């Protein structure tokens, strides 16, 4: 059992949850994830570790309520407990001094882009962050991203805050301005990551994306999270979750993530019904 | 002394005082007692255990068939050398609890092994009766003794020796780890078992289905180890949550036993394997067994909805049988085994194959999949297969399947389960480079001690052998426990 130390909403439907997990807090590196099972009948879902405090023995996850499990997680408050957490899993982000590194987060993906931005900064990179959201009230981690960035940009789809447009447009603008970019990390919805890959491909900029396929055990045992990278089968849980964006088959990932749409809908509706009754 | 009646064959009806009075000829006249089981048409729709177990009467009759050889070859056929002749005699005498105790001198998990061991290839194959008759049903008797002890509430905890002050870490709570932990705790060592998943038991809970091994039995066996003082820590992945070096240096363990089992599932490497509806057997079985997706939506984890669908399982081992029978129970219209050799070459246990056939599983032999086909939404619609015939024997001694020219056809299926074995999990190798591994990434050990190339680190089970059996893993766990004990206590095994 893991106790929740604090739980606050950062934006509508996006919650920052700090949980006691001393071993994981001590070991985790940027880019790694945990498998979490909320209660005894819960499913195991992967969530990237956004932050950790080894001294306090806590890890932080940032959760967007999408399906039943994430919505249920977002009903948790400080003092509540989580049944099972295992980690840190996956290969850590590849961190070195690339030169100029751009860390791009789209929506709740910013929660994952953030720890890698911290690590890139620590490694001596000139760090540019692009933090994208649909609108101003959905922008998260603005202060944190600013603190680790040499240049920080915010983009909103509706123009309600920062640059009016998509993260891809901002990245293109930076490239067009003549800035020499050596490394790009993009984390967010699949269409966004795919679009970023197309922006950097002509310039041959090394670009990594963090993939979010469906997982069960998260340790390499089941192969449910297999993705196609460079025409080869890779397991996101042990070979990833970060892969070369220019080699990822995003269509296959999009298709495979639809595997349980009817069941996910059924679970989410039943959960919403239960919440309404309470 | 127990009175009992022998019912079959009919000419043989007589009440006897003592089984010793039965002549060998009379023993041989008793037919092998069939294992009672659920009706196939009922059980292929539920997840309850298929085999129901012997009654005391059936067990005693079966035990009487044992002719009590002077030099029992069955014991040599058992990887952990259970004193088979002795426990069977105890059953024949009606001393069922004594029989259970006798088995437990050599095997810590008899209720499990009595159910899942391939006895027909081990003890029962070596039984002298097989030459002219059917072998004694040793596995069924082992199961009976263990079940009788448990169901009558007579499980006694073994004695634990005085504390040695030594600490041992066991990685993995499957059959290898559990048997190793059991022996070490009884010898007075402090034992901590680390498990990657949220539940204990390894393959016994995520792999082997409820209808073949009820999870309650696994739980009770593990509860027994807890009562002996074994500490269990779940949700800990060796190589990620903690490394072997950290266990030895930072957490002060005197020795580490690695029993992490097999790892990454193999795929066929043919086009279309990433289509929706194509699973590894590990994933399909883990979803159903560990995550209980057959109880969706009461349990949150979903699995492919097999109801009214056609499901093909590719492979011919025990895992393939487990997967195909699971698909049938989930409501599959047609549930196929597709195997590239013939039934005779299938590695699965004969009992499992028979059970599957009784349950309506369709066996498509001598067929090799070439490609998976899908619709526009990327859902699987069929498998393009090639018919094969058997040629000359290959390196494994089995006749090599050879393609029949122009025999391609499409098998319409909605779900495919790939069950062709597992590679090794790379995490230990990646994080503990000084442990020697083979070309196949299995850990290299001295088979007499299960010691690895790294000081104070031992390994056993599938991570050493590649995919094998529960009992072999248990045997390895016990060999390692003995070697660890001798090393830590400074005992010379040759003295």
Coordinates of C-alpha atoms in Angstrom, one line a residue, chain A residues 144-265:
Chain A
X144 CA 8.7 24.6 -13.4
X145 CA 9.4 24.6 -17.1
X146 CA 10.5 28.3 -16.9
X147 CA 12.9 27.4 -14.1
X148 CA 14.9 24.8 -16.2
X149 CA 14.7 26.6 -19.5
X150 CA 17.1 28.9 -21.2
X151 CA 14.2 29.8 -23.5
X152 CA 10.6 28.8 -22.6
X153 CA 7.6 29.0 -24.9
X154 CA 4.0 28.4 -24.3
X155 CA 1.6 27.6 -27.2
X156 CA -2.2 27.4 -27.1
X157 CA -4.4 26.1 -29.9
X158 CA -6.9 28.9 -29.3
X159 CA -4.4 31.7 -28.7
X160 CA -5.7 32.4 -25.2
X161 CA -2.1 32.3 -23.9
X162 CA 1.4 32.5 -25.4
X163 CA 2.0 31.6 -29.0
X164 CA -1.2 31.1 -31.0
X165 CA -0.8 27.8 -32.7
X166 CA 0.6 24.3 -32.3
X167 CA 4.0 23.2 -30.8
X168 CA 5.0 22.1 -34.3
X169 CA 4.6 25.7 -35.6
X170 CA 6.7 27.0 -32.8
X171 CA 9.4 24.5 -33.4
X172 CA 9.4 25.3 -37.2
X173 CA 9.7 29.0 -36.3
X174 CA 12.8 28.3 -34.2
X175 CA 14.4 26.2 -36.9
X176 CA 13.6 28.9 -39.5
X177 CA 15.1 31.6 -37.3
X178 CA 18.4 29.8 -37.9
X179 CA 18.8 28.4 -34.4
X180 CA 21.0 25.2 -34.5
X181 CA 19.0 22.5 -32.8
X182 CA 20.8 19.3 -31.9
X183 CA 18.2 17.3 -30.1
X184 CA 14.4 17.3 -29.8
X185 CA 12.3 15.3 -27.3
X186 CA 8.5 15.4 -27.9
X187 CA 5.9 13.9 -25.6
X188 CA 2.2 14.3 -26.1
X189 CA -0.7 12.9 -28.1
X190 CA 0.3 10.6 -30.9
X191 CA -0.7 13.0 -33.7
X192 CA 1.5 15.7 -32.1
X193 CA 4.5 13.4 -31.8
X194 CA 4.1 12.3 -35.4
X195 CA 3.9 15.9 -36.6
X196 CA 7.0 16.8 -34.7
X197 CA 8.8 13.9 -36.3
X198 CA 7.9 15.3 -39.7
X199 CA 9.1 18.8 -38.8
X200 CA 12.6 17.6 -37.8
X201 CA 13.0 14.8 -40.4
X202 CA 14.2 17.1 -43.3
X203 CA 16.8 18.7 -41.0
X204 CA 18.0 15.3 -39.7
X205 CA 17.6 16.5 -36.1
X206 CA 17.8 13.7 -33.6
X207 CA 14.3 13.4 -32.2
X208 CA 13.0 11.1 -29.5
X209 CA 9.3 10.4 -28.5
X210 CA 7.9 8.6 -25.5
X211 CA 5.3 6.0 -26.5
X212 CA 2.2 5.1 -24.5
X213 CA 1.0 1.7 -25.8
X214 CA -1.3 -0.5 -23.7
X215 CA 0.7 -2.5 -21.2
X216 CA -0.1 -5.3 -18.7
X217 CA 2.9 -6.3 -16.6
X218 CA 5.4 -3.6 -17.7
X219 CA 8.4 -5.9 -17.3
X220 CA 8.7 -7.5 -20.8
X221 CA 6.8 -10.6 -20.0
X222 CA 3.6 -10.1 -22.1
X223 CA 4.6 -8.3 -25.2
X224 CA 1.2 -6.4 -25.3
X225 CA 3.1 -3.1 -25.6
X226 CA 4.9 -4.0 -28.8
X227 CA 5.5 -1.2 -31.2
X228 CA 7.0 -1.2 -34.7
X229 CA 10.2 0.8 -34.8
X230 CA 12.4 0.7 -38.0
X231 CA 10.2 -2.3 -39.1
X232 CA 11.1 -4.3 -36.1
X233 CA 9.0 -5.3 -33.1
X234 CA 10.1 -3.6 -29.9
X235 CA 8.6 -3.8 -26.4
X236 CA 8.0 -0.3 -25.2
X237 CA 8.3 -1.4 -21.5
X238 CA 11.8 -2.7 -21.7
X239 CA 13.2 -1.4 -25.1
X240 CA 11.6 2.0 -24.5
X241 CA 9.4 3.9 -23.8
X242 CA 11.5 6.4 -25.7
X243 CA 12.3 5.7 -29.4
X244 CA 13.7 7.5 -32.4
X245 CA 10.7 9.5 -33.7
X246 CA 11.8 9.1 -37.3
X247 CA 11.6 5.3 -37.1
X248 CA 8.3 4.8 -35.2
X249 CA 5.3 3.5 -37.0
X250 CA 2.8 5.9 -35.4
X251 CA -0.2 4.5 -37.4
X252 CA 0.4 1.0 -35.9
X253 CA 0.5 2.5 -32.4
X254 CA -2.7 4.5 -33.0
X255 CA -4.5 1.4 -34.2
X256 CA -3.2 -0.8 -31.4
X257 CA -4.3 1.7 -28.8
X258 CA -7.9 1.2 -30.0
X259 CA -7.9 -2.5 -29.0
X260 CA -10.2 -2.1 -26.1
X261 CA -12.3 1.0 -27.0
X262 CA -15.7 -0.6 -26.3
X263 CA -14.5 -2.1 -23.0
X264 CA -12.9 1.2 -22.0
X265 CA -16.2 3.0 -22.8

